[in-house]
Coordinates of C-alpha atoms in Angstrom, one line a residue:
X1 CA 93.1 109.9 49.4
X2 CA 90.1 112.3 49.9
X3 CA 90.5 115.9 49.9
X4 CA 88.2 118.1 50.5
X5 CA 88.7 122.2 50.5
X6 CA 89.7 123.2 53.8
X7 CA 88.7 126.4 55.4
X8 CA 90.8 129.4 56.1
X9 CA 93.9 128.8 58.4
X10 CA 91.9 125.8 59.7
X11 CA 93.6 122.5 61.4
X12 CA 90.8 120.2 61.1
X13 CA 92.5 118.0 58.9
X14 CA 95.6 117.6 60.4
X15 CA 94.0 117.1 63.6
X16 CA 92.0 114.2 61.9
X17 CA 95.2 113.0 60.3
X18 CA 97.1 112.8 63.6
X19 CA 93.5 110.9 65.2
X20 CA 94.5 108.2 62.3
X21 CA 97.9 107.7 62.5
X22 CA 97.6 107.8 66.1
X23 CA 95.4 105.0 66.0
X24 CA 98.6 102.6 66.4
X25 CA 99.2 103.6 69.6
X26 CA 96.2 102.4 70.5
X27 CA 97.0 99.3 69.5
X28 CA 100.3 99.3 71.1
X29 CA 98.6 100.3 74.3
X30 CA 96.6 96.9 73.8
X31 CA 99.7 95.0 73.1
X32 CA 101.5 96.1 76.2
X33 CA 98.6 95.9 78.3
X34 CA 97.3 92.4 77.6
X35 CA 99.9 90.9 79.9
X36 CA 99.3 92.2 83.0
X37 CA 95.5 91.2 83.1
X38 CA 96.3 88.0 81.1
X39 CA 99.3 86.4 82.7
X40 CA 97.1 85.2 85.7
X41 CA 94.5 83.6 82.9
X42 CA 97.3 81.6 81.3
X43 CA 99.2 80.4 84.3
X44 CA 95.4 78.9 85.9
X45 CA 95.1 74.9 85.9
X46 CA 92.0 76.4 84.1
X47 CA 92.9 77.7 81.0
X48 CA 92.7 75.4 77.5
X49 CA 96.5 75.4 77.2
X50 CA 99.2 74.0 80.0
X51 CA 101.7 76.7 80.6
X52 CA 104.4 77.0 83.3
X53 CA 105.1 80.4 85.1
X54 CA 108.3 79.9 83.0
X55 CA 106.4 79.7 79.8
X56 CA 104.5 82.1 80.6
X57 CA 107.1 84.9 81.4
X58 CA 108.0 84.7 77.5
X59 CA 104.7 84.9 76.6
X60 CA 105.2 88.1 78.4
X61 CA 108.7 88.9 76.9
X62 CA 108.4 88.2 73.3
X63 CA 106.4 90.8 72.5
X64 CA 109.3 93.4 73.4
X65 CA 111.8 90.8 71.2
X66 CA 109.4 91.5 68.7
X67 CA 109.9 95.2 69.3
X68 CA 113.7 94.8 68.5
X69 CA 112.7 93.5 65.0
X70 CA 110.1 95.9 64.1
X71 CA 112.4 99.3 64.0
X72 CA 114.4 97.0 61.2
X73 CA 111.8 96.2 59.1
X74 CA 110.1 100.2 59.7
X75 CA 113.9 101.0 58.5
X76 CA 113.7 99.4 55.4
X77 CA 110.4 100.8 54.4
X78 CA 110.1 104.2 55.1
X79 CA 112.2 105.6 52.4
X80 CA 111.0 103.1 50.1
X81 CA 107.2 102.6 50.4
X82 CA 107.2 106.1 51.8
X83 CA 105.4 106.9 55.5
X84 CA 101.6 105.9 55.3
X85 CA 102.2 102.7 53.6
X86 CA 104.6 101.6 56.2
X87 CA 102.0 102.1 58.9
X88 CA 99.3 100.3 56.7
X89 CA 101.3 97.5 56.7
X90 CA 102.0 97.5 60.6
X91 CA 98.3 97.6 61.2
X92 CA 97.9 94.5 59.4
X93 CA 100.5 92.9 61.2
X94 CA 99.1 94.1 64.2
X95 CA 95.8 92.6 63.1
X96 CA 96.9 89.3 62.4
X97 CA 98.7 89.1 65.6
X98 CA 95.6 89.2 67.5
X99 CA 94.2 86.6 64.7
X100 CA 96.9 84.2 65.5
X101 CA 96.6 84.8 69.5
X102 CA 92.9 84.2 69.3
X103 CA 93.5 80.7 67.3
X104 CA 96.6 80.2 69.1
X105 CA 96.2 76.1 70.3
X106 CA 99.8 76.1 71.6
X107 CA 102.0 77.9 73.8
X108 CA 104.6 78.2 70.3
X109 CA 101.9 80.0 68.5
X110 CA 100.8 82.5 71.6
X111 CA 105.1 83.0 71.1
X112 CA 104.8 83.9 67.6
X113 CA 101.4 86.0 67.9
X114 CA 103.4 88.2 70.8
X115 CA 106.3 88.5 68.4
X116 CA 104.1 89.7 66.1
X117 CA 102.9 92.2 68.0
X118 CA 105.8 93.5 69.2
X119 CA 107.2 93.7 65.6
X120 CA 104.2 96.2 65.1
X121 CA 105.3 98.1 68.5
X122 CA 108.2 98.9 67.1
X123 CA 107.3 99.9 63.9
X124 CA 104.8 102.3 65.8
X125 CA 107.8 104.0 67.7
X126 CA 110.0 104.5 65.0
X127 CA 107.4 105.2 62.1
X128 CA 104.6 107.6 63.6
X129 CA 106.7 110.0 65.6
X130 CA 108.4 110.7 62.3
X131 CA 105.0 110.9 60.0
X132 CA 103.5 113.4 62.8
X133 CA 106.6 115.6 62.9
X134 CA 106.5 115.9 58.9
X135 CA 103.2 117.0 58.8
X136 CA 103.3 118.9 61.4
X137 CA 104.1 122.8 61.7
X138 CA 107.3 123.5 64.6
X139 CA 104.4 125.4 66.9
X140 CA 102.3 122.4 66.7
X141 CA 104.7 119.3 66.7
X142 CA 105.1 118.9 70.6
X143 CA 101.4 118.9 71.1
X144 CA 100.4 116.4 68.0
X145 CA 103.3 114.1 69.3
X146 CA 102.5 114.5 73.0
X147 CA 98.8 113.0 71.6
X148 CA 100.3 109.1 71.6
X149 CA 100.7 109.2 75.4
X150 CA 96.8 109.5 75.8
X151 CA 96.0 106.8 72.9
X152 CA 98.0 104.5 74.4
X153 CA 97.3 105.0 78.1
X154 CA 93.5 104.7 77.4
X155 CA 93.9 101.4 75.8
X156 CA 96.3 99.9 78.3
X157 CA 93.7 101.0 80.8
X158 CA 91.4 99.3 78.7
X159 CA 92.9 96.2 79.0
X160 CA 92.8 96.3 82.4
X161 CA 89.6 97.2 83.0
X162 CA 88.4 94.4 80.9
X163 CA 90.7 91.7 82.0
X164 CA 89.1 92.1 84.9
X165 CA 85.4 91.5 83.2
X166 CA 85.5 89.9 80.2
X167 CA 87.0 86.2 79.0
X168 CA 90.3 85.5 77.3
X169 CA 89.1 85.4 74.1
X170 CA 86.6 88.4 74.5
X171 CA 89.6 90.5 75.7
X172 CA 91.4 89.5 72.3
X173 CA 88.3 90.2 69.9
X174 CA 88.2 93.6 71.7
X175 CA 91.6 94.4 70.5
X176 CA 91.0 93.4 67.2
X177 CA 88.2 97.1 66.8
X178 CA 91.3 99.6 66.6
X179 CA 93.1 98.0 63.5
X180 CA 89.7 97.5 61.9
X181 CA 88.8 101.2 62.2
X182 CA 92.4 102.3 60.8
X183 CA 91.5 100.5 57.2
X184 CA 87.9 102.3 57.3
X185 CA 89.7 105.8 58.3
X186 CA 93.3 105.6 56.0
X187 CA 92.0 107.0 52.7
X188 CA 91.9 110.4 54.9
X189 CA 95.6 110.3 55.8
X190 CA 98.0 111.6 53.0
X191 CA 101.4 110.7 52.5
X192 CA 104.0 112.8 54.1
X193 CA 105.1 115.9 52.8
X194 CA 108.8 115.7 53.0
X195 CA 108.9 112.2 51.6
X196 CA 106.8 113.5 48.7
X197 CA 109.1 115.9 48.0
X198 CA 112.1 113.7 48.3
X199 CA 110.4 111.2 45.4
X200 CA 110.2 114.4 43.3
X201 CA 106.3 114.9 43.7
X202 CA 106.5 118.7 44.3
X203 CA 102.6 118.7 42.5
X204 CA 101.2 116.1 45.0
X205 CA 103.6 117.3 48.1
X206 CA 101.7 120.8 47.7
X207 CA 98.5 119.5 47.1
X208 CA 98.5 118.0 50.6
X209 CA 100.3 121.2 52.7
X210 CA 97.1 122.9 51.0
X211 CA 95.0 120.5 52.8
X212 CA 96.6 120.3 56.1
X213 CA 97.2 124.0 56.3
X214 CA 94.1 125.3 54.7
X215 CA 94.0 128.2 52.0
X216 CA 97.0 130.1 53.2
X217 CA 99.0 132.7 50.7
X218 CA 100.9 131.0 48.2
X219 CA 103.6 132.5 49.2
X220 CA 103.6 130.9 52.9
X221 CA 103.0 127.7 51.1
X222 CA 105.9 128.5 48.8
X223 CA 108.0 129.2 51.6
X224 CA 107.0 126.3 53.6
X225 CA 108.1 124.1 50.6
X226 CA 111.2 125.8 50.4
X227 CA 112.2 124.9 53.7
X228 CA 111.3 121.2 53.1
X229 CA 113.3 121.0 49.9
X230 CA 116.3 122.8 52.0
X231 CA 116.0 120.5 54.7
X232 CA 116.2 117.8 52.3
X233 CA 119.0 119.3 50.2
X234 CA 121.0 119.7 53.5
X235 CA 120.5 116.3 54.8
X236 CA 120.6 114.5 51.7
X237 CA 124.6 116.2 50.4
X238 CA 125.8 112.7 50.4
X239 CA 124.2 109.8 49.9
X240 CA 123.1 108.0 53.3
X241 CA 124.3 104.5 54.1
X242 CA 125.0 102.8 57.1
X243 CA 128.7 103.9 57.7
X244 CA 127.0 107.5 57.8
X245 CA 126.0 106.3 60.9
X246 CA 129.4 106.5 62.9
X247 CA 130.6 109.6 60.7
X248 CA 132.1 112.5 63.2
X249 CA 129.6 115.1 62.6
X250 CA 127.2 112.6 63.9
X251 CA 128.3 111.2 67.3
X252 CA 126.5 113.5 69.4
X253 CA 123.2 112.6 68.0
X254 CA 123.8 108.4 67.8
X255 CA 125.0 109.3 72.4
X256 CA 121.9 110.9 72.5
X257 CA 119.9 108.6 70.7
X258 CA 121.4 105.2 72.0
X259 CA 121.5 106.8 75.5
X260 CA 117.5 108.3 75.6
X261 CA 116.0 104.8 74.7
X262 CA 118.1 102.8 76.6
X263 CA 117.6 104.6 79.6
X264 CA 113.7 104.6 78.8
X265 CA 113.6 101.4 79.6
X266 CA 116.1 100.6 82.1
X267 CA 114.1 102.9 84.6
X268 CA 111.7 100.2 84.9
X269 CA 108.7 100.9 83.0
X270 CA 108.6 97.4 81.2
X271 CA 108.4 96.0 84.0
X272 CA 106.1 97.5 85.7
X273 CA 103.7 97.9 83.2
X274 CA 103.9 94.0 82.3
X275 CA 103.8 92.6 85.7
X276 CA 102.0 95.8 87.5
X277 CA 99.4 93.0 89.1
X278 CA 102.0 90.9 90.0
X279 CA 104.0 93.6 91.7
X280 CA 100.7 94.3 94.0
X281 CA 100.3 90.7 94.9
X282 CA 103.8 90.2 95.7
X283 CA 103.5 93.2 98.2
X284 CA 101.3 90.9 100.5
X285 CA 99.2 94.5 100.3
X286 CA 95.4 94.1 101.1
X287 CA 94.7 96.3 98.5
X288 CA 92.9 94.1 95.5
X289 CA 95.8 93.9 93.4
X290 CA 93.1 93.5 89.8
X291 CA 91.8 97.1 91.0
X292 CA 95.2 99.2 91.9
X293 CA 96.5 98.5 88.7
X294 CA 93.8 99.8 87.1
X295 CA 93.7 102.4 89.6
X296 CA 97.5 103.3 88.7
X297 CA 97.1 103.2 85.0
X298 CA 93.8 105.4 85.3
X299 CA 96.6 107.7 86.8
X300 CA 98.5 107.7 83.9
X301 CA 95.6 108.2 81.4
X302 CA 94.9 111.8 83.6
X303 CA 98.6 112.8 83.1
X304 CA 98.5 112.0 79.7
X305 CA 96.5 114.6 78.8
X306 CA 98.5 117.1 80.4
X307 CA 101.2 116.0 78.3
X308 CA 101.1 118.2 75.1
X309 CA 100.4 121.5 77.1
X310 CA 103.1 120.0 79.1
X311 CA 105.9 120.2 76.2
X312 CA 104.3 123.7 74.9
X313 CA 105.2 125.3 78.3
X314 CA 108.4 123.5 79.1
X315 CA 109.6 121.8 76.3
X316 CA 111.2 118.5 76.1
X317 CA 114.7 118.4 78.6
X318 CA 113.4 119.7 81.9
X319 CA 110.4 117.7 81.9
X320 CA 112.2 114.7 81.7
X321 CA 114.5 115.3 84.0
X322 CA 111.9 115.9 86.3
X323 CA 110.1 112.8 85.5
X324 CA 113.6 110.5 86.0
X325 CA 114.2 112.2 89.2
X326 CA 110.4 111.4 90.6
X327 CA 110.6 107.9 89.3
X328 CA 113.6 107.2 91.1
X329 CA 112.5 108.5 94.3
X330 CA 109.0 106.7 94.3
X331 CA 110.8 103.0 93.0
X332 CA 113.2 103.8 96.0
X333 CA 110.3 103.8 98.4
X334 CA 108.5 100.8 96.5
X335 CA 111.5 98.8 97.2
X336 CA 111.7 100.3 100.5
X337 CA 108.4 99.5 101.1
X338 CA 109.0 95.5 100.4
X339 CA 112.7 95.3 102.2
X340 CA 110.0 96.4 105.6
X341 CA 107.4 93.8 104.8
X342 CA 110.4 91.6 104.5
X343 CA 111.1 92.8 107.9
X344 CA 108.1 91.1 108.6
X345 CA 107.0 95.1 110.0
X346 CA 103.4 95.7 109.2
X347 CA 101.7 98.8 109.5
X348 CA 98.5 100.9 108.4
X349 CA 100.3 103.4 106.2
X350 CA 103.0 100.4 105.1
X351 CA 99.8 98.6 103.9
X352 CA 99.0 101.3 100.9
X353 CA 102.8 102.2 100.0
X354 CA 103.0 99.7 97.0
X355 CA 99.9 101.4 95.8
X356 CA 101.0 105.2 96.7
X357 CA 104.5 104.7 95.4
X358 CA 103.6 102.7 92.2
X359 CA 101.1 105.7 91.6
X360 CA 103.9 108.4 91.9
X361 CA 106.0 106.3 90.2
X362 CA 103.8 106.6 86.8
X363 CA 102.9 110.4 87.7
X364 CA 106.2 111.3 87.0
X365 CA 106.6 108.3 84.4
X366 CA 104.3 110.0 82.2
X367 CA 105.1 113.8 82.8
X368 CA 108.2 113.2 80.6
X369 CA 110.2 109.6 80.3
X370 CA 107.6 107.9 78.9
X371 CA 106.7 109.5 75.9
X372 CA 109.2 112.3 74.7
X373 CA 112.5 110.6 74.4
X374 CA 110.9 109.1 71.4
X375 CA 109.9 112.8 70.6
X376 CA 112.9 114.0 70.7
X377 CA 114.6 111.3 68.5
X378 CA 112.3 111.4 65.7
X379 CA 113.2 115.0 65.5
X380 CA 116.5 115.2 65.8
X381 CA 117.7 112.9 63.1
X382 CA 118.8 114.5 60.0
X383 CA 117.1 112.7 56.8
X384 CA 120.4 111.5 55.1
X385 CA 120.7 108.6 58.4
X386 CA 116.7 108.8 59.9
X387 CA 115.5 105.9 58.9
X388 CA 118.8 103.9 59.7
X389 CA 119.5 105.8 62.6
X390 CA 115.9 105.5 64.2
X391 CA 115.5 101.8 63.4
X392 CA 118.5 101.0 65.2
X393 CA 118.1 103.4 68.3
X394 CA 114.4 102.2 68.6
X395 CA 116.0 98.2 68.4
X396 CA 118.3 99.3 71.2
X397 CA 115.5 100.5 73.5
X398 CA 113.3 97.2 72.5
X399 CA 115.7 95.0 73.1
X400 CA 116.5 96.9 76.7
X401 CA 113.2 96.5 77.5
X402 CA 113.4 92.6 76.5
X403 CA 116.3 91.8 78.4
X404 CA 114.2 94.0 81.5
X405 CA 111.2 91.9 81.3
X406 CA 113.3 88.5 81.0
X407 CA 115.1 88.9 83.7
X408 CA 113.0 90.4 86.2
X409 CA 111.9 87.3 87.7
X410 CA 115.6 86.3 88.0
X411 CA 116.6 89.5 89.4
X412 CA 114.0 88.9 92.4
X413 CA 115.5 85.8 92.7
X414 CA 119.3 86.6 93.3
X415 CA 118.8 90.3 94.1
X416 CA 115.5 90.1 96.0
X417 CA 112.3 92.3 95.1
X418 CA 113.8 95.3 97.0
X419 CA 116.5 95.2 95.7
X420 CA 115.7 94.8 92.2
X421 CA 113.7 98.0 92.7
X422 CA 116.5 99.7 94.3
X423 CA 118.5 98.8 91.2
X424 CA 115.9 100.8 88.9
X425 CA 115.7 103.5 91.1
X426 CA 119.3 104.1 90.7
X427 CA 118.7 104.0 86.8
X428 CA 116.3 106.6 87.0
X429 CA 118.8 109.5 88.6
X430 CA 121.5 108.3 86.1
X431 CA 118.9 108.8 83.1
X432 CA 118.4 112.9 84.7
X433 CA 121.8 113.2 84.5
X434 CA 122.3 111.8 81.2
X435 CA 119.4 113.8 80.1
X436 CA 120.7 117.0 82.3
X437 CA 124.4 117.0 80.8
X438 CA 123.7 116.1 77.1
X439 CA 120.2 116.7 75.2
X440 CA 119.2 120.0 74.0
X441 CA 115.8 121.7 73.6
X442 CA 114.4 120.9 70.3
X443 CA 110.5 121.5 71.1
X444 CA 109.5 124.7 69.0
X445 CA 112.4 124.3 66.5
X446 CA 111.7 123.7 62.6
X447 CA 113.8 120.6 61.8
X448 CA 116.9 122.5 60.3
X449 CA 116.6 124.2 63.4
X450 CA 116.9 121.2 65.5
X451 CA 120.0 120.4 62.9
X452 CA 121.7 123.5 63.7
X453 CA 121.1 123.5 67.4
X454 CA 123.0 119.8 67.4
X455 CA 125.9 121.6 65.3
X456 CA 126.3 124.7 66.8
X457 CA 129.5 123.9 68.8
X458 CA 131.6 123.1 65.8
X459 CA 129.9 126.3 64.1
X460 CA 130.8 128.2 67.1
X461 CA 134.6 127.4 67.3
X462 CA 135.0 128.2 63.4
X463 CA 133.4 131.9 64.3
X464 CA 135.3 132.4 67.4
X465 CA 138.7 132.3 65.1
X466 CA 137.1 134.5 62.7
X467 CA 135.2 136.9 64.6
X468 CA 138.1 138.6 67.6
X469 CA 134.8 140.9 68.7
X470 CA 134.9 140.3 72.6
X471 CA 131.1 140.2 72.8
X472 CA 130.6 137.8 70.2
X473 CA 132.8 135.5 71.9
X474 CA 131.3 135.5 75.1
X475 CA 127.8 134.8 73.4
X476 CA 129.8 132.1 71.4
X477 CA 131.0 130.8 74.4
X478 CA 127.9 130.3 76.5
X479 CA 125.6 129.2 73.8
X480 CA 128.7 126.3 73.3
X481 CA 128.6 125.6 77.2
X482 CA 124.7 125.6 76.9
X483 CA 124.0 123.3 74.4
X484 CA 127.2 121.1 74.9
X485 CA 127.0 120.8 78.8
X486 CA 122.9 121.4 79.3
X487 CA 122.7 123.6 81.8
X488 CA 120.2 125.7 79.8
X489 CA 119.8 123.6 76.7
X490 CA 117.6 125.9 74.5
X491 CA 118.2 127.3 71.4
X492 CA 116.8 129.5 68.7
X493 CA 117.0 130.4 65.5
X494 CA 118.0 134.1 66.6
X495 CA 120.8 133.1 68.1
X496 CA 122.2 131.1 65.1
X497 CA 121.5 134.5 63.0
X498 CA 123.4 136.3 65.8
X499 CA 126.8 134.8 65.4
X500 CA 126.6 133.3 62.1

């Protein structure tokens, strides 16, 4: 790795660090949006390779099966190989991929190249979030991890632009640049901290908070140290395995976890994403369907970038309920819209609802749903179960978004497009109050922080029986309804110190 001496209090390198590692979202922006552009290509009497729509919808599909797979394999890596070299190896995957895809002859070896890719998705999801929250200082962390949304959103626009100018195989060679540049860039991305630390490199773990934090007193460095050798103390008591998994103490997080990503996907952004073109040209809309999806993911690019000031001003929780509530409401009128054309009812304004709700609907997608309930599970997992815990939760949400994408021709069939829509919608106000009644704040927190914060009701209840001071219990007793029920959800490291 080169170093270089950094400047006083100077956050050049970990800017550049985060640029790196957030180069696989870019390629997991090219892997989702490939479909969407391409699944016109492979279905045409035109193209090299006979496919059948059927064919082609798991063309579509495998790469979220792959996603499934990719958590697993992340989960047996990161503690072993440590963080970087776990996303080395996932660019070359994700390099071969489009390798195999580009001399793909058959429609088994397009199958496998989409697995592929998908494998690297979800290595993406489970491994970076955690890398860039390690490096990362607690007043920092929302806005570094708010970054993916904007790498990935400006190559799934990419994709779409280009689909809609380039050839097949061009499109694939173009997708090929961003795991090229990550082996000419990784020698300026160090390993992380915290695993450092863990391996017993205190020498080398220093060496690189020195370079991501600049020349601040030793004794800020010495006390940043501290904290990472506490956090790993406290999470690392007992030795992790996967029974840890469905130990008491850890319920809460495993709901939380299991709940987020499934309902990330069940609100419908698999679908849309991978079959946004199809969507407009099943709307009988005169809009020029190649155009409004490029349109609405332009849309989602813009928000993007409101993202990380986004999760410094509000945090984590309200935002997303905000963004499940607006998804629902706009996939309502999207279905709304189609159950009128249905109708056979045609109208002006009827003519550009597809386009206006489908452009709300990723609006509010990307203020909050789409990015941070992957925040927020990369930080809230004590190290003792992360890399279990995270691999599994991250399989769930792949394998949601699978069974999504599979079945969304199906649904149409037996449900009708309205109605399928309908059905999304009502998954969207179920994920706000999911996401209402049981996560917490955790944007700002250091990571024992976040640990307390998840704890605090047990912690609360032992002090209540100790502690017979009246205005210590009714602090006790909101922070409990707080963080237990969500009606506030936030919690700092004062209040901790208040009624410990």
């Amino acid at each position: 790795m080169k170093m270089e001496k950094s400047p006083v209090k100077s956050n050049r390198n970990i800017y550049l660090t985060v640029f790196i590692a957030n180069l696989s979202f870019l390629a997991v922006g090219h892997g989702a949006g490939w479909s969407s552009p391409s699944l016109p290509i492979i279905t045409s009497d035109d193209f090299f390779i006979k496919i059948s729509s059927d064919q082609a919808s798991w063309v579509v599909s495998y790469i979220s099966l792959g996603g499934v797979f990719g958590p697993l394999v992340s989960g047996c890596l990161l503690d072993v190989i440590g963080r970087k070299k776990t996303i080395t190896f996932n660019m070359a995957v994700n390099l071969f991929s489009w390798i195999f895809l580009w001399f793909g002859s058959s429609v088994e070896i397009m199958y496998v190249a989409r697995f592929l890719c998908g494998v690297t998705i979800g290595i993406t999801f489970t491994t970076v979030p955690i890398y860039i929250a390690e490096i990362s200082e607690p007043r920092m962390r929302g806005l570094l991890n708010g970054l993916n949304l904007v790498t990935r959103s400006s190559t799934i626009l990419f994709q779409y632009v280009a689909g809609n100018l380039v050839n097949y195989f061009t499109l694939i060679e173009l997708s090929c640049i961003v795991p090229i540049l990550y082996f000419l860039l990784m020698f300026w991305m160090p390993e992380s901290p915290y695993f450092l630390i863990a391996k017993g490199k205190k020498d080398e773990a220093i060496k690189v908070l020195t370079w991501f934090r600049g020349e601040v007193p030793p004794n800020v460095l010495e006390k940043e140290i501290k904290e990472i050798k506490d956090y790993i103390e406290k999470s690392s008591s007992q030795k992790g395995s996967f029974k840890d998994l469905f130990k008491k103490e850890h319920y809460r997080i495993i709901l939380i976890m299991f709940g987020m990503l499934a309902f990330s996907q069940l609100i419908g952004v698999t679908v849309v994403l991978f079959f946004l073109k199809s969507i407009f040209e099943a709307s009988k809309s005169t809009v020029p369907s190649s155009w409004a999806s490029s349109l609405v993911c332009a849309l989602m690019l813009v928000v993007a970038f409101f993202i990380p000031t986004i999760s410094k001003l509000f945090g984590y929780k309200k935002p997303m309920i905000l963004s499940s509530v607006g998804s629902g409401v706009s996939l309502a009128a999207l279905g709304g819209s189609f159950f009128l054309f249905d109708q056979g009812i045609q109208t002006p304004f009827l003519n550009y609802t597809p386009l206006i709700s489908l452009v709300v609907y990723i609006i509010f997608l990307s203020l909050g749903m789409l990015s941070f309930p992957w925040m927020v599970v990369s930080e809230m997992l004590p190290s003792t179960i992360k890399a279990r815990a995270s691999s599994i939760a991250t399989s769930v949400g792949f394998l949601t978004a699978f069974l999504s994408s599979v079945t969304f021709s199906s649904l149409i069939e037996s449900l009708g497009i309205d109605v399928s829509f309908w059905l999304y919608s009502v998954f969207c106000f179920a994920s706000a109050m999911f996401i209402y009644v049981f996560i917490p704040e955790t944007s700002g927190l250091s990571l024992n922080e976040i640990q307390d914060a998840i704890k605090l009701p047990q912690k609360i209840n032992n002090d209540k029986e100790v502690n017979s001071n009246k205005k210590t219990m009714v602090v006790c007793l909101k922070n409990q309804f707080e963080i237990n029920i969500g009606i506030d959800g936030t919690y700092t490291s004062k209040n901790v110190n208040e009624n410990a």
